[in-house]
Short mmCIF file of C-alpha atoms in Angstrom, two decimals:
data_model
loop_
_atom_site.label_atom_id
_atom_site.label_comp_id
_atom_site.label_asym_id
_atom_site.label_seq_id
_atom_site.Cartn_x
_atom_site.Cartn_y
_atom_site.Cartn_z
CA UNK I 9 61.61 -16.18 -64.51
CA UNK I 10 64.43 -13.92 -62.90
CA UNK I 11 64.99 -10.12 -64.40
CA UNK I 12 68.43 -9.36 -62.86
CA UNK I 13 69.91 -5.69 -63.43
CA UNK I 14 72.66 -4.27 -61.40
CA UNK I 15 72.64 -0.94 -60.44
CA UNK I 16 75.95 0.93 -59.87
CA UNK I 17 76.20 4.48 -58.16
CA UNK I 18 79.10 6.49 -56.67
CA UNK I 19 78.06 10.00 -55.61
CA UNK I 20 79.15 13.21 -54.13
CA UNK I 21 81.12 11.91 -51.18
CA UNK I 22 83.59 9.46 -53.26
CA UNK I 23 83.27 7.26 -50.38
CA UNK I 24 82.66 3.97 -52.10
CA UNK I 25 80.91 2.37 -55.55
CA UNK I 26 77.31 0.83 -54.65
CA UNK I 27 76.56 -1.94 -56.52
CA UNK I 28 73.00 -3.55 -56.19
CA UNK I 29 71.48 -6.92 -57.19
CA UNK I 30 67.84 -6.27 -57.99
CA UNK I 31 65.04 -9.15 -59.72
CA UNK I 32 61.97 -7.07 -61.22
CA UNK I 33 60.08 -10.53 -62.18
CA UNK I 34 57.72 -9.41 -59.85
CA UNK I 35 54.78 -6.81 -59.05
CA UNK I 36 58.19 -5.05 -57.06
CA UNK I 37 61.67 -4.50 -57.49
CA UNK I 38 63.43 -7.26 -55.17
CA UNK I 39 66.93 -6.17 -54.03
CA UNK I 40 68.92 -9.55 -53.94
CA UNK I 41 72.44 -7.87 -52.45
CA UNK I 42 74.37 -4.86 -52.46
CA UNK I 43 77.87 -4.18 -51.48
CA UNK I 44 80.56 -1.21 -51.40
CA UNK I 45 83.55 -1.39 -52.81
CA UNK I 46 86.42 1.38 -52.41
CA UNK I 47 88.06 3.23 -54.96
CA UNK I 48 91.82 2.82 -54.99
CA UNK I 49 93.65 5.77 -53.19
CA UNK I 50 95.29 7.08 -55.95
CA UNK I 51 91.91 7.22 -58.29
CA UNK I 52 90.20 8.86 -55.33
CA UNK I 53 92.98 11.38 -55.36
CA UNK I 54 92.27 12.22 -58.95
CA UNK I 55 88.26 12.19 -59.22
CA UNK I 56 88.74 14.78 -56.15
CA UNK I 57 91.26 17.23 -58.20
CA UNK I 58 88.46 16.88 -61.55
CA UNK I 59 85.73 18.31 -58.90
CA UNK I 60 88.10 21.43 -59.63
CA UNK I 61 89.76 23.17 -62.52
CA UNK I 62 93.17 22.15 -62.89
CA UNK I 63 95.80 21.88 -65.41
CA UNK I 64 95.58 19.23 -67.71
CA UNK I 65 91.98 18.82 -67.15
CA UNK I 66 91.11 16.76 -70.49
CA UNK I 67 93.61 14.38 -69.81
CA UNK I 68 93.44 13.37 -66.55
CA UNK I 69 89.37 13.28 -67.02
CA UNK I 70 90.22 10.76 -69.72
CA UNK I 71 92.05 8.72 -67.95
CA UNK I 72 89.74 9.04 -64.99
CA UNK I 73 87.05 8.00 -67.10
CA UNK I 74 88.19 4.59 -68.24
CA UNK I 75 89.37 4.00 -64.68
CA UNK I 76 86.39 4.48 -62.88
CA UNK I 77 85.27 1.85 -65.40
CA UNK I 78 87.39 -0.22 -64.92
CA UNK I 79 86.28 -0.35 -60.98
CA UNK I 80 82.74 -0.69 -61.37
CA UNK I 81 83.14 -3.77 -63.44
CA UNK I 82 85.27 -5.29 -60.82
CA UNK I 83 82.89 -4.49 -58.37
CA UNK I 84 79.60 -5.57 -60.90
CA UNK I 85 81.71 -8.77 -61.38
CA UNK I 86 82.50 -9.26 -57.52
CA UNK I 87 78.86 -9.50 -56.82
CA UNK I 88 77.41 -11.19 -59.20
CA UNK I 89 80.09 -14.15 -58.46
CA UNK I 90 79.04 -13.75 -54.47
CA UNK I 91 75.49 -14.58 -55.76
CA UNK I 92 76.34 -17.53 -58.22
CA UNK I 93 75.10 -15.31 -60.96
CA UNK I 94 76.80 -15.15 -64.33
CA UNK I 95 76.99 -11.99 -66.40
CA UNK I 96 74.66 -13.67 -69.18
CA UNK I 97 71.84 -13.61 -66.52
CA UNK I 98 72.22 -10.08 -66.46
CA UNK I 99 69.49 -7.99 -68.63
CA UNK I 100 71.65 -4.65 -68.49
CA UNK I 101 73.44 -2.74 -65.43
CA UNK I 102 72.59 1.13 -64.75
CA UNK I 103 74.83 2.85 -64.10
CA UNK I 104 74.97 6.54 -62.50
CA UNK I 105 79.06 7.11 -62.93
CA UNK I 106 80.88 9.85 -60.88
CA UNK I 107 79.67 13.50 -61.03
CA UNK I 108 82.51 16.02 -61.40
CA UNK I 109 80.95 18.73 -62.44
CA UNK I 110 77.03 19.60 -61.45
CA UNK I 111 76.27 22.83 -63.16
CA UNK I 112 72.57 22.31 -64.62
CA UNK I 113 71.73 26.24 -65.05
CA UNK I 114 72.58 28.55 -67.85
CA UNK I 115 71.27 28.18 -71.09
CA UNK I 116 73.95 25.78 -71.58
CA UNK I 117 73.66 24.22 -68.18
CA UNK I 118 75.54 20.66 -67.82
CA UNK I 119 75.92 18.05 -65.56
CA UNK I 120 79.44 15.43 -66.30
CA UNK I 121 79.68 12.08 -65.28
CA UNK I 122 82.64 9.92 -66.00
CA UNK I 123 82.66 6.40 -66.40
CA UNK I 124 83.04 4.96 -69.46
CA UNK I 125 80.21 2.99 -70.51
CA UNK I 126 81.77 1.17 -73.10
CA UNK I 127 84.50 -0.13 -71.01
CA UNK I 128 82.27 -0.71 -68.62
CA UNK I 129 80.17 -3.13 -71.13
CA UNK I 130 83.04 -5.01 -72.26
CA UNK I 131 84.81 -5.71 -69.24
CA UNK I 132 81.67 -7.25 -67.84
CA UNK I 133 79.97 -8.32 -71.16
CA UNK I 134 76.99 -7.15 -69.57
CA UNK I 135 75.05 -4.48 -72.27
CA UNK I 136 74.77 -0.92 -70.22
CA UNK I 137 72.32 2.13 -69.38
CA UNK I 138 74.48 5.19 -68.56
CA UNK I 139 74.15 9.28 -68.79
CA UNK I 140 70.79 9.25 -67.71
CA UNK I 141 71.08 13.52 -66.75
CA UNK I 142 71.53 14.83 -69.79
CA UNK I 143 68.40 14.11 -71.52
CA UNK I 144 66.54 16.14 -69.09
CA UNK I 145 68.91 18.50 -68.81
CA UNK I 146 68.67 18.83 -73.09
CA UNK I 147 64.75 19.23 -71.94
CA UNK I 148 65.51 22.29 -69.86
CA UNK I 149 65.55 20.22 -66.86
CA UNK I 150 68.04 20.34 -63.58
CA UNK I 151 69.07 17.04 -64.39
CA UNK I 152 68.43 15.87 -60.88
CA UNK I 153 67.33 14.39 -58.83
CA UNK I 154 66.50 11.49 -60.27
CA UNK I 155 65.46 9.02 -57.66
CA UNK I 156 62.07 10.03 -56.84
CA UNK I 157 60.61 8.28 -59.94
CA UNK I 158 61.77 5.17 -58.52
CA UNK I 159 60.96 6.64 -54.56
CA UNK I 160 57.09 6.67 -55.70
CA UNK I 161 57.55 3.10 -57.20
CA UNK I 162 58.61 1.37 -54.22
CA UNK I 163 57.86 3.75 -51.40
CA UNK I 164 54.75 5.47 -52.13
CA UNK I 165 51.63 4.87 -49.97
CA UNK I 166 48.20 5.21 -51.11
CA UNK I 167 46.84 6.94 -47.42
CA UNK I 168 50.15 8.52 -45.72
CA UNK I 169 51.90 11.67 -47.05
CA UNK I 170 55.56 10.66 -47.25
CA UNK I 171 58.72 11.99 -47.22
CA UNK I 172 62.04 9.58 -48.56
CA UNK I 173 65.40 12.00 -47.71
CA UNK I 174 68.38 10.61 -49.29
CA UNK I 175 71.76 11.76 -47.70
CA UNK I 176 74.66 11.10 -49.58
CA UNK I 177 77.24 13.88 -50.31
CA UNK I 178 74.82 15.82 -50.87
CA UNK I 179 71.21 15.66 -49.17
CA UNK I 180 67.88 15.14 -51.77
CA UNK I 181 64.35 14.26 -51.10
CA UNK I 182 61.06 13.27 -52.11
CA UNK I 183 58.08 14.33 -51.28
CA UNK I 184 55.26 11.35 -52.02
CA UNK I 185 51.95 12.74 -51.52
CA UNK I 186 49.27 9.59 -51.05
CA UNK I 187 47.61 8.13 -53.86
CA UNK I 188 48.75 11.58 -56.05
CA UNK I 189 51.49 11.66 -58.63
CA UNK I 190 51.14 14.35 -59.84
CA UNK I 191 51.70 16.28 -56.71
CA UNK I 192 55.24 14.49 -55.91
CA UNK I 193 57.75 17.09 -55.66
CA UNK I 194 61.53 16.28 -55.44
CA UNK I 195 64.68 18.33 -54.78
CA UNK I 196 68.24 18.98 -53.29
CA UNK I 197 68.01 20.15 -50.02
CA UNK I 198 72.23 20.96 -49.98
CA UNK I 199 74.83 19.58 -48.43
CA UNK I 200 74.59 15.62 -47.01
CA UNK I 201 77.71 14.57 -46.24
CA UNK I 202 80.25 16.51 -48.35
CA UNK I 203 81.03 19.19 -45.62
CA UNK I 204 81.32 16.44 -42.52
CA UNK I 205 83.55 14.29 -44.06
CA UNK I 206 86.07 17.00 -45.94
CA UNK I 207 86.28 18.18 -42.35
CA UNK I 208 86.62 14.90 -40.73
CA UNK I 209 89.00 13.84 -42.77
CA UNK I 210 91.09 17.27 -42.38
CA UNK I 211 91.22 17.20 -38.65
CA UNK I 212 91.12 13.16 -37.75
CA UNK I 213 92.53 11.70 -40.92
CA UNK I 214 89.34 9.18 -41.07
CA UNK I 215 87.12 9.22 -43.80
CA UNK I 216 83.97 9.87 -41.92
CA UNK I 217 82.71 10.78 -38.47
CA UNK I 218 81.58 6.98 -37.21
CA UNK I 219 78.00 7.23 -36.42
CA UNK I 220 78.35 11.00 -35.69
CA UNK I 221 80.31 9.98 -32.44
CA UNK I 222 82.92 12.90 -32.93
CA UNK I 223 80.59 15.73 -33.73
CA UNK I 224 78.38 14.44 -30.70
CA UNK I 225 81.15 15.31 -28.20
CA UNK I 226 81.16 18.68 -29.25
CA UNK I 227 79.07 21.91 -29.18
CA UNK I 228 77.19 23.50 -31.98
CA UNK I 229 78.47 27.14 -32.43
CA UNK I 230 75.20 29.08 -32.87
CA UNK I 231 77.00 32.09 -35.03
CA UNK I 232 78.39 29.57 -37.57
CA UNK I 233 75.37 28.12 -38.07
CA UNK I 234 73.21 31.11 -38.28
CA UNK I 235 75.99 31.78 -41.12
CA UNK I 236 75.80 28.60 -42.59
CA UNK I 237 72.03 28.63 -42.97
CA UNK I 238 71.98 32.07 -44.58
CA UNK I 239 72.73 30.82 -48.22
CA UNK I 240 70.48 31.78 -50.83
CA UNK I 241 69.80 28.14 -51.92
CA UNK I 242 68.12 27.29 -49.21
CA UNK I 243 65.47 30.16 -49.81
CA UNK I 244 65.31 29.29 -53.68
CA UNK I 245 61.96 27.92 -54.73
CA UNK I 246 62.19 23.94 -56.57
CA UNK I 247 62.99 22.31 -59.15
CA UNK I 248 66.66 22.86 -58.06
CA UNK I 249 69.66 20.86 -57.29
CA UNK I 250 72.93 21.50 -56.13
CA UNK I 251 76.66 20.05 -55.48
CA UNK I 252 80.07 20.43 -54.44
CA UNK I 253 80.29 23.75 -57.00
CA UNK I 254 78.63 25.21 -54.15
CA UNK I 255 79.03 23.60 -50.89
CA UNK I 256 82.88 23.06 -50.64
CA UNK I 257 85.80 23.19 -47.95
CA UNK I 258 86.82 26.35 -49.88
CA UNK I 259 83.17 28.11 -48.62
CA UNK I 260 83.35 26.78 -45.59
CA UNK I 261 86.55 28.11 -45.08
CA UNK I 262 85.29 31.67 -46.09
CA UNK I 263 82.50 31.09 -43.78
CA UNK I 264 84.69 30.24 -40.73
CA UNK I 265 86.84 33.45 -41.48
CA UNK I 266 84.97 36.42 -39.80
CA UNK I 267 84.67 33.97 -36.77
CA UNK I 268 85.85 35.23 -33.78
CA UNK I 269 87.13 33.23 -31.41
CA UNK I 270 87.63 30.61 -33.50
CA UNK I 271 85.43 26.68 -32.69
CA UNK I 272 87.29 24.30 -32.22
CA UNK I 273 87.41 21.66 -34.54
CA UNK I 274 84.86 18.90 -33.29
CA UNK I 275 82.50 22.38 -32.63
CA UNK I 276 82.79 22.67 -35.94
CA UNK I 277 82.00 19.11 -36.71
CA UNK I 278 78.91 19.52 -34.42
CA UNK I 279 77.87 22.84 -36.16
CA UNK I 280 77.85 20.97 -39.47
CA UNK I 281 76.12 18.14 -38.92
CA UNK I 282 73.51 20.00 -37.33
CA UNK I 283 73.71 22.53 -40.34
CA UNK I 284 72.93 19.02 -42.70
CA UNK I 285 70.01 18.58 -40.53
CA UNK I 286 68.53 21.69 -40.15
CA UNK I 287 68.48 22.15 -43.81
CA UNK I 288 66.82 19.35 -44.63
CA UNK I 289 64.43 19.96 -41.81
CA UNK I 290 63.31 23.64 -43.08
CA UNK I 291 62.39 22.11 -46.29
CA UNK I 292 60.03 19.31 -45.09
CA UNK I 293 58.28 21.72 -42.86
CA UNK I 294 56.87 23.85 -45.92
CA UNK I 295 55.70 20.69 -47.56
CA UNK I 296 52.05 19.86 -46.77
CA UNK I 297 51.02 17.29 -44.01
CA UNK I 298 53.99 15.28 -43.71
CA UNK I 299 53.43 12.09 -41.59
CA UNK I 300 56.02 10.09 -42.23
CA UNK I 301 59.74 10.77 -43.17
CA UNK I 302 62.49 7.84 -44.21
CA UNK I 303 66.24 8.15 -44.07
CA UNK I 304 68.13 6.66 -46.69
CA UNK I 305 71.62 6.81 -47.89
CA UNK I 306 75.29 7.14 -45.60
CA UNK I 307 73.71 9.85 -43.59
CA UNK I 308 71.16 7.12 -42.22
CA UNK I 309 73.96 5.11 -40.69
CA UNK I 310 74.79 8.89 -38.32
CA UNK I 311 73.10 8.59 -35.33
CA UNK I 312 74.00 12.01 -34.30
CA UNK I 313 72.54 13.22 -37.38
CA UNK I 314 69.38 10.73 -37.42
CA UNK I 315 68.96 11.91 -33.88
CA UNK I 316 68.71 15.34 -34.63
CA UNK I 317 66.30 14.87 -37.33
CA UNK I 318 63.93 12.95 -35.27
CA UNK I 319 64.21 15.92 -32.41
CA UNK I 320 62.91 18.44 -35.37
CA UNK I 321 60.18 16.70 -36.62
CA UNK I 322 59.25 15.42 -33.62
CA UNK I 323 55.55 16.27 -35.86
CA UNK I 324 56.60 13.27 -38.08
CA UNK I 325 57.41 9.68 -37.83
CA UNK I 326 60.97 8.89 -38.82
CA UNK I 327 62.23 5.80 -39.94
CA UNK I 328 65.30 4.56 -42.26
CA UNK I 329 64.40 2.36 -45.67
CA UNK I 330 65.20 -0.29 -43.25
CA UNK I 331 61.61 -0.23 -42.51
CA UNK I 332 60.24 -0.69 -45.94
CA UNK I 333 62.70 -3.95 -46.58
CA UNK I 334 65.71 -1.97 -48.30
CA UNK I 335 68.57 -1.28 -46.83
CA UNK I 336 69.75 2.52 -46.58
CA UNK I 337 72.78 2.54 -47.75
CA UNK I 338 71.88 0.72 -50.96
CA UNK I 339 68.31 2.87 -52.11
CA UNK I 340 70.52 5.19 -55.04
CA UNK I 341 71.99 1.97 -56.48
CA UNK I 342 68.97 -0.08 -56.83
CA UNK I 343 67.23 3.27 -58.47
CA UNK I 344 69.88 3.04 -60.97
CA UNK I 345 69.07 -0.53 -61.43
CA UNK I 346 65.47 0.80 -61.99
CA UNK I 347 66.59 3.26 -64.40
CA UNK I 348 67.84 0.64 -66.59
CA UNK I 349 64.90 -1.35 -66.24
CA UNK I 350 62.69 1.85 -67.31
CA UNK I 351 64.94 2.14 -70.15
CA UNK I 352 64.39 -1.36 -71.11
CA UNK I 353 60.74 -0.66 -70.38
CA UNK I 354 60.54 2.62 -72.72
CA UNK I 355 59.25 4.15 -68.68
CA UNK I 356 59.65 7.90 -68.45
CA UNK I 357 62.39 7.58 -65.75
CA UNK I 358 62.14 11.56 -64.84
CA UNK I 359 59.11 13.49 -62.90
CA UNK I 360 58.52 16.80 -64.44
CA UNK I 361 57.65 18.48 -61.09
CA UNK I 362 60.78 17.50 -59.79
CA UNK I 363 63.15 18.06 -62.21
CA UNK I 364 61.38 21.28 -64.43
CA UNK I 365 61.65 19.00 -67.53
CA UNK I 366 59.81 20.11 -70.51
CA UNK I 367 58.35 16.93 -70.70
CA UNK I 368 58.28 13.04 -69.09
CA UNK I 369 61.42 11.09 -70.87
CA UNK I 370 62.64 7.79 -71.10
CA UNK I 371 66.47 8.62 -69.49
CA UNK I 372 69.99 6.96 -70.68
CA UNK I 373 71.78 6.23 -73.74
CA UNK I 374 72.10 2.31 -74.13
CA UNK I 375 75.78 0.61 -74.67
CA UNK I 376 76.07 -3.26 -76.08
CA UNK I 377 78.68 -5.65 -74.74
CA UNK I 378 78.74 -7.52 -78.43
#
């Protein structure tokens, strides 16, 4: 008998709400469908003003909240009627929310997503998972990431060292030694997407840089990259995780500022998505015998960026989730769907070693629809 969750996940970027169909009658998760659906322009406007302090912070976060909501049904609802499935077949949908503010350190270290669960539940009539960071943050934990429980689940292998890297707005991976859970390790490696797109968007007025074809055009300025890759994060030692608090336009802007001459702008475009790769490249190299690495997430639909990748780890095989029967763009939503499952399940949905947890914990806080 079918076990239908959805799984609904909008992250750094703000470029879209993934919502993902997944069965787990079986020995595997089975991902039925996943689509994107867009937040409306003036929402989008908004959740990118709470990534900052403002004025009237409380109350547009309030209203934010409830709207966001308010979309993810819509979009929960629009698939489930593109798959003739009603809401009652539904066991529970996980969802992540929006992050607008990341800041897991401190002794009272946070991370805030918005979303409203309860609206969420009632609009769909569809019982919901949701907040699934703070309980390992309350353990001392960063929080994040949180995928690479469900990375060893479906992508593990029992004889190849593995590596998933997940590049959304900002760039995570796994690392899934074989047949060893204990020695999984799991991190931010900084900035996915965040930095390409904000920039895109400045100088072309589209969203994103189409398979990397604008930055391809262009030349990587060596001196802004040397720059780039000087941040202290990238020298920190894991469990860590990062976010737009620290890899903004408003850096980048400080980092283009003792530049002289100037890059152009698709230089610059070059530069970063060369910067995206190259920092996710330095970390795999000090994990032990890597032999295969898989691209998931928007960054795995750049072919500049893929391409660059593959030329530094030319050690490595590297593949996109495509490979292992899921499709890129859709791996963070069906972990979400996994999430609620484990919740269901009473499964510890965080790894210690990844996170710097106290100790394993079944993640989320549960929301009826009745």
């Amino acid at each position: 008998m079918s076990q239908f969750y959805l799984g609904l996940m909008s992250g750094t970027s703000m470029d879209g709400v993934d919502v993902a169909l997944v069965d787990f009658s079986g020995p595997h998760p089975r991902l039925l469908d996943s689509q994107t659906f867009t937040y409306p322009a003036q929402l989008l406007n908004q959740l990118h003003q709470l990534c900052a302090p403002q004025s009237n912070e409380i109350e547009s976060m309030g209203q934010a909240d409830r709207e966001v909501a308010k979309v993810f049904a819509q979009a929960s609802l629009a698939l489930l009627k593109d798959n003739y499935i009603s809401p009652d077949q539904v066991i529970a949908i996980g969802s992540h929310g929006q992050t607008i503010r990341h800041m897991p350190n401190g002794d009272c270290g946070f991370s805030l997503q918005i979303g409203d669960p309860n609206t969420l539940a009632i609009a769909t009539g569809i019982d919901v998972i949701a907040d699934f960071r703070r309980k390992d943050i309350a353990l001392g934990g960063q929080g994040a990431p949180l995928v690479p429980a469900f990375h060893h689940n479906v992508f593990a292998h029992k004889d190849k060292n593995r590596v998933v890297v997940n590049i959304g707005g900002i760039s995570n991976l796994t690392y899934l030694p074989a047949n060893d859970r204990q020695g999984i390790v799991g991190f931010d490696t900084g900035p996915g997407n965040t930095l390409m797109d904000a920039w895109c968007k400045q100088h072309t007025g589209k969203n994103y840089d189409d398979k990397g074809q604008w930055a391809a055009q262009g030349s990587v300025n060596l001196a802004l990259l040397h720059q780039l890759m000087a941040h202290p994060y990238f020298t920190q030692p894991h469990p860590k995780s990062t976010g737009r608090e620290m890899f903004n336009p408003t850096w980048l802007t400080q980092q283009l500022a003792s530049l002289d001459p100037q890059p152009s702008a698709q230089c610059v475009q070059a530069t970063l998505t060369v910067f995206t790769a190259r920092s996710i490249v330095q970390h795999i190299k000090a994990l032990p015998k890597v032999q295969e690495v898989y691209v998931c997430g928007g960054g795995a639909l750049n072919e500049f960026l893929l391409e660059e990748l593959e030329s530094e780890l030319h050690e490595c095989d590297v593949f996109t989730t495509e490979e292992l029967g899921v499709a890129a763009d859709a791996v963070e939503a069906m972990a979400f769907a996994w999430l609620a499952y484990a919740y269901i399940q009473k499964i510890p949905g965080n790894i210690t070693s990844v996170t710097g947890a106290a100790r394993p914990a079944v993640l989320g806080t549960f929301t009826p629809a009745d």
